[in-house]
PDB file of C-alpha atoms in Angstrom:
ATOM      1  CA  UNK A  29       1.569 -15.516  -7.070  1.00 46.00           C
ATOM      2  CA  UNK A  30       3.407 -12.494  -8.532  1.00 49.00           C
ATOM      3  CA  UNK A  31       6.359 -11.980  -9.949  1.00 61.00           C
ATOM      4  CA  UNK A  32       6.419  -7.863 -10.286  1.00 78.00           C
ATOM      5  CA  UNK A  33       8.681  -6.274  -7.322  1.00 82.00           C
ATOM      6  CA  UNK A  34       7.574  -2.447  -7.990  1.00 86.00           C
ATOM      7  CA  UNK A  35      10.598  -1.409  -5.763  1.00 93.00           C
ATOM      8  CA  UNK A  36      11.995  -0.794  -2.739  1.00 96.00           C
ATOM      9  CA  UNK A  37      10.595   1.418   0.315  1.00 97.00           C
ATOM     10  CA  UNK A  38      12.344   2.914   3.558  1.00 98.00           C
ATOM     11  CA  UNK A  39      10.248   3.743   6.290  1.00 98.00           C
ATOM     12  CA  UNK A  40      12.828   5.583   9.106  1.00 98.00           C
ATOM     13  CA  UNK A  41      12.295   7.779  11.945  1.00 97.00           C
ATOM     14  CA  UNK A  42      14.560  10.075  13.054  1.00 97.00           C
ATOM     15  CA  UNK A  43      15.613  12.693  15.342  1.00 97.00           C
ATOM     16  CA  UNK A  44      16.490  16.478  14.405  1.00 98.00           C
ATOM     17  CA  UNK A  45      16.649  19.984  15.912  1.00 98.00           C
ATOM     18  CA  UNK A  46      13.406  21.622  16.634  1.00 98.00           C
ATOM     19  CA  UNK A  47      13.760  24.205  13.371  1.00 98.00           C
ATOM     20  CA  UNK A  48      13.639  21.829  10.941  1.00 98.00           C
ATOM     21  CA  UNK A  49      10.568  20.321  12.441  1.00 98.00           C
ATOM     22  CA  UNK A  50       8.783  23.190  12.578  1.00 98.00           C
ATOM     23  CA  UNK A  51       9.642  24.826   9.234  1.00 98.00           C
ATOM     24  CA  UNK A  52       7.238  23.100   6.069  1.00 98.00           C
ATOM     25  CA  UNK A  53       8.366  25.922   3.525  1.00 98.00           C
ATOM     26  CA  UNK A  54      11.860  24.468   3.573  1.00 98.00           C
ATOM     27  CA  UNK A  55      10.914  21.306   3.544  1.00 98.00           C
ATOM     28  CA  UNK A  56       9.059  21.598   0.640  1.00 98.00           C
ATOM     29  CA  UNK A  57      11.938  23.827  -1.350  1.00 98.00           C
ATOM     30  CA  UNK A  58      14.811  20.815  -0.194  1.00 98.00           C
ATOM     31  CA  UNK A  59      11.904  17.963  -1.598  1.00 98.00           C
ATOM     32  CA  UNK A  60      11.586  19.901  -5.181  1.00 98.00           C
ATOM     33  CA  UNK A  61      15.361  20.378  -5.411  1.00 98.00           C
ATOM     34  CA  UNK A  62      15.676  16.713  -4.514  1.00 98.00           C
ATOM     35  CA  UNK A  63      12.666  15.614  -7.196  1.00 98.00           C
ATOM     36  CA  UNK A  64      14.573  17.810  -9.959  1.00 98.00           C
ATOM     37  CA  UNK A  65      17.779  16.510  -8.845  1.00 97.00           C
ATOM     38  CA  UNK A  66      16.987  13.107  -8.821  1.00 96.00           C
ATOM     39  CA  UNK A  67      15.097  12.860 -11.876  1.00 95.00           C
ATOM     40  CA  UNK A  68      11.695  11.769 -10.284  1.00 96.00           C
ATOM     41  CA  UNK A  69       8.735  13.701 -11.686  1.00 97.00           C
ATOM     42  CA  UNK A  70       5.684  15.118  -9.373  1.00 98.00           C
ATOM     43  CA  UNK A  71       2.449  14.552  -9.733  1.00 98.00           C
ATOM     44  CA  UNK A  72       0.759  16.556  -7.031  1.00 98.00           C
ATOM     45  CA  UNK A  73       1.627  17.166  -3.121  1.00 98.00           C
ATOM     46  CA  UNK A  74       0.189  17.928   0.197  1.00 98.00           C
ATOM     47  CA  UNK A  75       1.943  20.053   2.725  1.00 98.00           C
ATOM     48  CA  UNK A  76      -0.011  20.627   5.804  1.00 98.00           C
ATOM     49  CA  UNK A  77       1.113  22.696   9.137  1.00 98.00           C
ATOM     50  CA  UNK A  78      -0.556  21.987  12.255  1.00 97.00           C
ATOM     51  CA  UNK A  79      -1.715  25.078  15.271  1.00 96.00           C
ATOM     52  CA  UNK A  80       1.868  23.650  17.006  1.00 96.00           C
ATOM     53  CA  UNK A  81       3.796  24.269  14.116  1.00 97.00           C
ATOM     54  CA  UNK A  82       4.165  20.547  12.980  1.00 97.00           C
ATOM     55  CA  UNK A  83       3.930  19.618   9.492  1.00 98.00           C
ATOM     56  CA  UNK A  84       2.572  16.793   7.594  1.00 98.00           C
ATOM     57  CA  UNK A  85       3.997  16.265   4.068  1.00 98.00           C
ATOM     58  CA  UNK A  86       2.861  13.677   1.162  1.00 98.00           C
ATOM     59  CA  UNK A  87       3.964  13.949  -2.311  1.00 98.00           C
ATOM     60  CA  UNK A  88       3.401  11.820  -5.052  1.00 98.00           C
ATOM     61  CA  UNK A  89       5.388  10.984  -7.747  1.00 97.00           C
ATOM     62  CA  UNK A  90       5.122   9.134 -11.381  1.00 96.00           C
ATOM     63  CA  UNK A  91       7.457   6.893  -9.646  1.00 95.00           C
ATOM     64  CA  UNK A  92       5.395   5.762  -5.928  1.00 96.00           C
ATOM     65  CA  UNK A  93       5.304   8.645  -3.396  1.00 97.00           C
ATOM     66  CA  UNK A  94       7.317  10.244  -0.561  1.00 98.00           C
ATOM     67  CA  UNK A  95       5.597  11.495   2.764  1.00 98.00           C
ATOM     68  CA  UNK A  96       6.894  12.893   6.148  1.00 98.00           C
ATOM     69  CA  UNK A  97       5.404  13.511   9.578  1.00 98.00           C
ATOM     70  CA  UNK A  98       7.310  16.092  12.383  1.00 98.00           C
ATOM     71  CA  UNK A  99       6.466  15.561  16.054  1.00 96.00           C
ATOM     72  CA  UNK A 100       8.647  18.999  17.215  1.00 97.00           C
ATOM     73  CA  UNK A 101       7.483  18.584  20.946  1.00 95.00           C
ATOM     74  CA  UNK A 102       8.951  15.109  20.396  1.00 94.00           C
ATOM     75  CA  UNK A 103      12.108  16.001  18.710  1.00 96.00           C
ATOM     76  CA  UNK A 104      11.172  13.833  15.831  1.00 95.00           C
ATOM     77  CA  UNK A 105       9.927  12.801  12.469  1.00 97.00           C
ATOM     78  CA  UNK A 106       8.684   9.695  10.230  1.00 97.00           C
ATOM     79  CA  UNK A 107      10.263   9.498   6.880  1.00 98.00           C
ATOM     80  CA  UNK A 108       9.282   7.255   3.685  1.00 98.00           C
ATOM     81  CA  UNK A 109      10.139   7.106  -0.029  1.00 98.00           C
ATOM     82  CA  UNK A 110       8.596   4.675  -2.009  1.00 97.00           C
ATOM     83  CA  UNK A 111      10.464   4.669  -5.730  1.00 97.00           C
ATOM     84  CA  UNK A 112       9.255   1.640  -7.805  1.00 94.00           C
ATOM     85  CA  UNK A 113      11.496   0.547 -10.972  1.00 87.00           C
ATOM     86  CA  UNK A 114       9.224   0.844 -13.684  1.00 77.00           C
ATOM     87  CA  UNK A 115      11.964   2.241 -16.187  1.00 75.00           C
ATOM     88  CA  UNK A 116      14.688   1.715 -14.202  1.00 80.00           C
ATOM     89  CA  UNK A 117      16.021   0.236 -10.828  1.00 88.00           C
ATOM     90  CA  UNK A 118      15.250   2.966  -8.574  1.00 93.00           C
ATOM     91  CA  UNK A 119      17.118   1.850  -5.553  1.00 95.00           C
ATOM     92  CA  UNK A 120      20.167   3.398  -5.611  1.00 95.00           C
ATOM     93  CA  UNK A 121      18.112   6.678  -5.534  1.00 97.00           C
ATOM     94  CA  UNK A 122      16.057   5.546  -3.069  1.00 97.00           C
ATOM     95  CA  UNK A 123      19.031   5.229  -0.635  1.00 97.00           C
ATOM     96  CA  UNK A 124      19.915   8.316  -1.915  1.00 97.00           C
ATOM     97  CA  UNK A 125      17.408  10.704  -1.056  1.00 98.00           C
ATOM     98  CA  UNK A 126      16.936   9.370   1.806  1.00 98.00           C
ATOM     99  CA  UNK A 127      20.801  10.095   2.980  1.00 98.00           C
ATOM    100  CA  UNK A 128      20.546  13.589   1.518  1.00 98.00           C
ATOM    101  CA  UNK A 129      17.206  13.781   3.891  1.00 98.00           C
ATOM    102  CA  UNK A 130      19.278  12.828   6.905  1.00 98.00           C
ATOM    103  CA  UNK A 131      21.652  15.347   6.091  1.00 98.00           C
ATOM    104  CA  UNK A 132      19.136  17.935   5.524  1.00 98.00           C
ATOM    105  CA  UNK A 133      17.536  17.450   8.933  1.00 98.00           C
ATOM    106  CA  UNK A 134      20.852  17.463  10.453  1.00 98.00           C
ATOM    107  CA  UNK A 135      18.905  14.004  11.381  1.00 98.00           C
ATOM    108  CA  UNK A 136      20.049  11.146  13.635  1.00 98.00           C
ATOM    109  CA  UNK A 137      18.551   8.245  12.131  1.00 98.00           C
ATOM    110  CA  UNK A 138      16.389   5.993  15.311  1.00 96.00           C
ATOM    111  CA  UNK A 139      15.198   3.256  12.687  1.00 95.00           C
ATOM    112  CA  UNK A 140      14.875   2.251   9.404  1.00 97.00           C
ATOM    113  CA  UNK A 141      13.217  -0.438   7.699  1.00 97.00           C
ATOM    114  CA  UNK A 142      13.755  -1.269   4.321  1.00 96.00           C
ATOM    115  CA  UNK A 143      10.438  -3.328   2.258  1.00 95.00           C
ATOM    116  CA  UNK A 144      11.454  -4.432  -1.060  1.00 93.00           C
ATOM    117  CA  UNK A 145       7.551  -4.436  -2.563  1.00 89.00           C
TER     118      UNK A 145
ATOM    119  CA  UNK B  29      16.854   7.684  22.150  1.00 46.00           C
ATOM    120  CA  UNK B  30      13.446   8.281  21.167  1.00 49.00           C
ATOM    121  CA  UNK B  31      10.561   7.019  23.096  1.00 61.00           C
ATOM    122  CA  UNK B  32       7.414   8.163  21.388  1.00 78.00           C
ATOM    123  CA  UNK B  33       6.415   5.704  18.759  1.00 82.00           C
ATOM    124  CA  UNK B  34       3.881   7.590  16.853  1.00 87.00           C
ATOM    125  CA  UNK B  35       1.900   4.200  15.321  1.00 93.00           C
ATOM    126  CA  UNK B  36       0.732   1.619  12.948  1.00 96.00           C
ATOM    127  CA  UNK B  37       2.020   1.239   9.026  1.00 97.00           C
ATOM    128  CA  UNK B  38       0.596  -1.346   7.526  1.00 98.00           C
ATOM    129  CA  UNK B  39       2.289  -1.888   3.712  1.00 98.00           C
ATOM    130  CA  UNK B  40       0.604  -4.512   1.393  1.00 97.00           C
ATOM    131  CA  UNK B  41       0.735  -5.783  -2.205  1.00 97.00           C
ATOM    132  CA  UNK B  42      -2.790  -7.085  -3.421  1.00 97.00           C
ATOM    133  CA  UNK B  43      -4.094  -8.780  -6.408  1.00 97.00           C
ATOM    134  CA  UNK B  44      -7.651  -7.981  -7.500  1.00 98.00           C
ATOM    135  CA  UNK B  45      -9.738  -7.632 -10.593  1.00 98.00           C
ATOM    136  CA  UNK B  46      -7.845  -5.009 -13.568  1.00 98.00           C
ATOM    137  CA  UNK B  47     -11.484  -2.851 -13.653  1.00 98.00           C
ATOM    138  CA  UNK B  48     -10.942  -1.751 -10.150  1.00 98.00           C
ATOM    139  CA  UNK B  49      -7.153  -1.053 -10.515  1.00 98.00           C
ATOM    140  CA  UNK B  50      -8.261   1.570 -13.641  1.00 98.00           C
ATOM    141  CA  UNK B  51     -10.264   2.831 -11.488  1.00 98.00           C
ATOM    142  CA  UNK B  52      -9.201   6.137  -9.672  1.00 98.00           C
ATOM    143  CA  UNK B  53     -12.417   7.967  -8.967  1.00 98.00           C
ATOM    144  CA  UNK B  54     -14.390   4.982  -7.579  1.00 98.00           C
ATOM    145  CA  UNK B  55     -11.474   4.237  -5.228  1.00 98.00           C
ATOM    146  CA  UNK B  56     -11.203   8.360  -4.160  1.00 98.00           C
ATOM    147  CA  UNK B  57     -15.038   7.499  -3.118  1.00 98.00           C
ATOM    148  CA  UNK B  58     -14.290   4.684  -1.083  1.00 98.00           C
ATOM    149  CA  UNK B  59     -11.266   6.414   0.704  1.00 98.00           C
ATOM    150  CA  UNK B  60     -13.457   9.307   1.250  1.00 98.00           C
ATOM    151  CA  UNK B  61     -16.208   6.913   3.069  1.00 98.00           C
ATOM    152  CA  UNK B  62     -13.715   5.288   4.719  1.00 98.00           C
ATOM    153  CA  UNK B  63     -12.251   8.303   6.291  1.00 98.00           C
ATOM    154  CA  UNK B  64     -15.497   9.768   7.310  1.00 98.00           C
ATOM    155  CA  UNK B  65     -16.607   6.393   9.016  1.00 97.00           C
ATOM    156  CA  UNK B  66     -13.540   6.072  11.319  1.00 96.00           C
ATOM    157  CA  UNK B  67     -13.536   9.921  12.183  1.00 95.00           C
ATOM    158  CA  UNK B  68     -10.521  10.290  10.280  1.00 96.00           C
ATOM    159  CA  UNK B  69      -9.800  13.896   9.099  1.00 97.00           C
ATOM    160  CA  UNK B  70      -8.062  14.534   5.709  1.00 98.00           C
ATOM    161  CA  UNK B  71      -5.526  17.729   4.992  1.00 98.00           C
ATOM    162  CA  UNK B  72      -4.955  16.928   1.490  1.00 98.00           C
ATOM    163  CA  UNK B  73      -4.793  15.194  -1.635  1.00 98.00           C
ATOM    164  CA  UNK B  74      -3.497  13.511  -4.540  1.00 98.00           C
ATOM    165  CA  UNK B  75      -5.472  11.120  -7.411  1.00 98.00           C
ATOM    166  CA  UNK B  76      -3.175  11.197 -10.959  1.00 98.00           C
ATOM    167  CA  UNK B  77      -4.431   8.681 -13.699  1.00 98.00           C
ATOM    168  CA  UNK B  78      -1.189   7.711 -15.965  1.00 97.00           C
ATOM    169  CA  UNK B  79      -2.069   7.377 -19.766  1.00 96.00           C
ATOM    170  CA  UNK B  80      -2.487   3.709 -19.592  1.00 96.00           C
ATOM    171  CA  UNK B  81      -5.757   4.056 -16.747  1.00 97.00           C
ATOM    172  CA  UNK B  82      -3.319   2.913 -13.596  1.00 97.00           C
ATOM    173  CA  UNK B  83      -3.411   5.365 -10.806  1.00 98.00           C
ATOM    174  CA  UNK B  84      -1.654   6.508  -7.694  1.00 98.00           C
ATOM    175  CA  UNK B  85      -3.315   8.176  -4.665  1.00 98.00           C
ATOM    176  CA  UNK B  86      -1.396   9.929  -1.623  1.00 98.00           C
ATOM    177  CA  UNK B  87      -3.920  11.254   0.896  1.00 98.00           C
ATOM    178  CA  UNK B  88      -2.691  13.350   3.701  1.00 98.00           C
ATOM    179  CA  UNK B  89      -4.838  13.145   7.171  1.00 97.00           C
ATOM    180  CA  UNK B  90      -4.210  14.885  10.326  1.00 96.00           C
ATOM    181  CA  UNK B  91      -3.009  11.497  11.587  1.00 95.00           C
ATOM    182  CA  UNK B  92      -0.505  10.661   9.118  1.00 96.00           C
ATOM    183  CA  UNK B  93      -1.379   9.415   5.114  1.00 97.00           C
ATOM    184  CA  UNK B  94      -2.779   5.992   3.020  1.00 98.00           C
ATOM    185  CA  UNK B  95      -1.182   5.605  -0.284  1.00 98.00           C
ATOM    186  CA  UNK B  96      -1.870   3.098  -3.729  1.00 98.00           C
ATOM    187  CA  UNK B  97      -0.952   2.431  -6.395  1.00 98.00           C
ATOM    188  CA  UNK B  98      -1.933   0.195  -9.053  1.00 98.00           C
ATOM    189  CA  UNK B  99      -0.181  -2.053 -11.966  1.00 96.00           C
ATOM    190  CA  UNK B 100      -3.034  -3.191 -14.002  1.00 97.00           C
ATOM    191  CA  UNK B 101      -0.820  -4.461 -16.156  1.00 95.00           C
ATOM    192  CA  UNK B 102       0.173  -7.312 -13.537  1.00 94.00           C
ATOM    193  CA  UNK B 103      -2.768  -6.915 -11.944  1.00 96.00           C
ATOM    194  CA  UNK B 104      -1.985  -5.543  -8.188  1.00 95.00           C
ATOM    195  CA  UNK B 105      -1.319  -2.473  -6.526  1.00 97.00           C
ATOM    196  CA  UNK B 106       0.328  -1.869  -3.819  1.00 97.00           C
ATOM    197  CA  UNK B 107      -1.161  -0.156  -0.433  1.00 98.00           C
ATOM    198  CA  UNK B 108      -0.250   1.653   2.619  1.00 98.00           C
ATOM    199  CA  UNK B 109      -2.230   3.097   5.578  1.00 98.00           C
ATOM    200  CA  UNK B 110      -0.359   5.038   8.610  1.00 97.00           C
ATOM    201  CA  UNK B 111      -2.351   6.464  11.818  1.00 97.00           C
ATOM    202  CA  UNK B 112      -0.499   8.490  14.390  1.00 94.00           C
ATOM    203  CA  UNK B 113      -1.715   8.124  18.023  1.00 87.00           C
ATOM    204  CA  UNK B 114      -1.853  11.095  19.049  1.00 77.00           C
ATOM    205  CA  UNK B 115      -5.408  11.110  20.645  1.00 76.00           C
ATOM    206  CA  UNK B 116      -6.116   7.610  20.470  1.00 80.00           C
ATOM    207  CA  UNK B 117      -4.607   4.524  19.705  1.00 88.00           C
ATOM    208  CA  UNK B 118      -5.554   3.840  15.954  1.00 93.00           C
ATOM    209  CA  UNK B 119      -3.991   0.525  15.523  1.00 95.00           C
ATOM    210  CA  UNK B 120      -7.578  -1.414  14.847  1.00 95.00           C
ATOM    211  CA  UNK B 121      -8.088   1.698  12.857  1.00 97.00           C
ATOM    212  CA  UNK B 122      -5.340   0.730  10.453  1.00 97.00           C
ATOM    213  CA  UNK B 123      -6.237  -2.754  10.178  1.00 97.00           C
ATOM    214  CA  UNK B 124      -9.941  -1.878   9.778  1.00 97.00           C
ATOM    215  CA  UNK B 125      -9.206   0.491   7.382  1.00 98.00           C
ATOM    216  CA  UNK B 126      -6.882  -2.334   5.078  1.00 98.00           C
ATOM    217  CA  UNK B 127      -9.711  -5.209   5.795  1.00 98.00           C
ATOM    218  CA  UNK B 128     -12.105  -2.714   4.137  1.00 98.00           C
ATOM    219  CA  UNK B 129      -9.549  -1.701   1.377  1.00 98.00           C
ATOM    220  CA  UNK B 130      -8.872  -5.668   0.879  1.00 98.00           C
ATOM    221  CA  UNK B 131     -12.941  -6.206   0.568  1.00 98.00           C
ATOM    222  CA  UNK B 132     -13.384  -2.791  -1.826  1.00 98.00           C
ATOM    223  CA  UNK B 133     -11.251  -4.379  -4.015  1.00 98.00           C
ATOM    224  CA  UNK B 134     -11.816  -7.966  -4.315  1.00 98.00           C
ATOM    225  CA  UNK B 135      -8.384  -8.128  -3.665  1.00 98.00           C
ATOM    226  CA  UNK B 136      -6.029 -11.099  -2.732  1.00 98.00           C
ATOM    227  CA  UNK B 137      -3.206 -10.716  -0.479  1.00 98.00           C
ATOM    228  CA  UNK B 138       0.261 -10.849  -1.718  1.00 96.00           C
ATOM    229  CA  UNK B 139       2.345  -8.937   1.095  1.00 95.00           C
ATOM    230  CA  UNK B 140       1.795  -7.313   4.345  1.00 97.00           C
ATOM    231  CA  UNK B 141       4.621  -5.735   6.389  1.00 97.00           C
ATOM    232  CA  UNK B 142       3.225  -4.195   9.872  1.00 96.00           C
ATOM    233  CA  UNK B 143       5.807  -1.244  11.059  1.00 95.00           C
ATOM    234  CA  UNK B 144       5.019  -0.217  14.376  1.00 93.00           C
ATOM    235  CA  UNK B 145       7.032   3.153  13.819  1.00 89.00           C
TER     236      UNK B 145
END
């Protein structure tokens, strides 16, 4: 049995208008600003656009990893961010950038599950 | 209300032997096998080795991303595989896919959260 919890992980989906969807570049600028903001620290990242204009993001981070998926001709996207607590509890921020996500998005949030790992 | 649910997210914690948790390259080989055998079809990438040999992978694929990352030092990592449905329903994809992950790495369960998102 073990007794490390790396940290907590929210898995949402969520609606938003179309331009956000479709538009990786400022995805990727809001993400950095978030990663400086927040204190996290990037290790590498994958930002992929699809022929419909989609977008497929994964980032990782010294701290676990953040990824998200747009469906545009659905009107939505997937959403995680995985923080563990190694040198501190990472939680709070957690919660965090995933609000300030929502608000970039101009999301409506459809679920959310929240896995403490 | 949303009615497209895009797939499968299976998130585990495993045990399994430290060597393979120190590991990085011989685990971007597997994940590379893997995604070949299952017609998968990877975007993207990210392997970072932290000074003390534990590891954390994000790799993007057209349907969605798998993620680890390892604690040697307690011996476990934790995992996560997402497929997307857009073509197919990949939901014995993502539970092949952890199975194999489980076997690669002589791993014990700890956790497993299924999210069908």
């Amino acid at each position: 049995m073990h007794v490390y919890t790396p940290g907590l992980h929210i898995l949402a989906t969520f609606t938003a208008p179309v331009y956000h969807l479709l538009d990786a570049g400022t995805c990727q600028q809001f993400f950095d600003q978030q990663i400086a903001a927040l204190h996290l620290t990037k290790v590498g990242e994958v930002y992929h656009t699809f022929p419909n204009g989609s977008f497929t993001a994964v980032v990782g981070l010294t701290e676990s990893h953040l990824s998200i998926h747009t469906w545009p001709e659905h009107g939505l996207a997937t959403f995680d961010v995985f923080l563990s607590n190694f040198q501190q509890d990472n939680s709070a921020t957690v919660r965090q950038l995933y609000a300030e996500t929502l608000r970039f998005f101009e999301a409506t949030e459809q679920t959310k599950t929240e896995v403490v790992r």
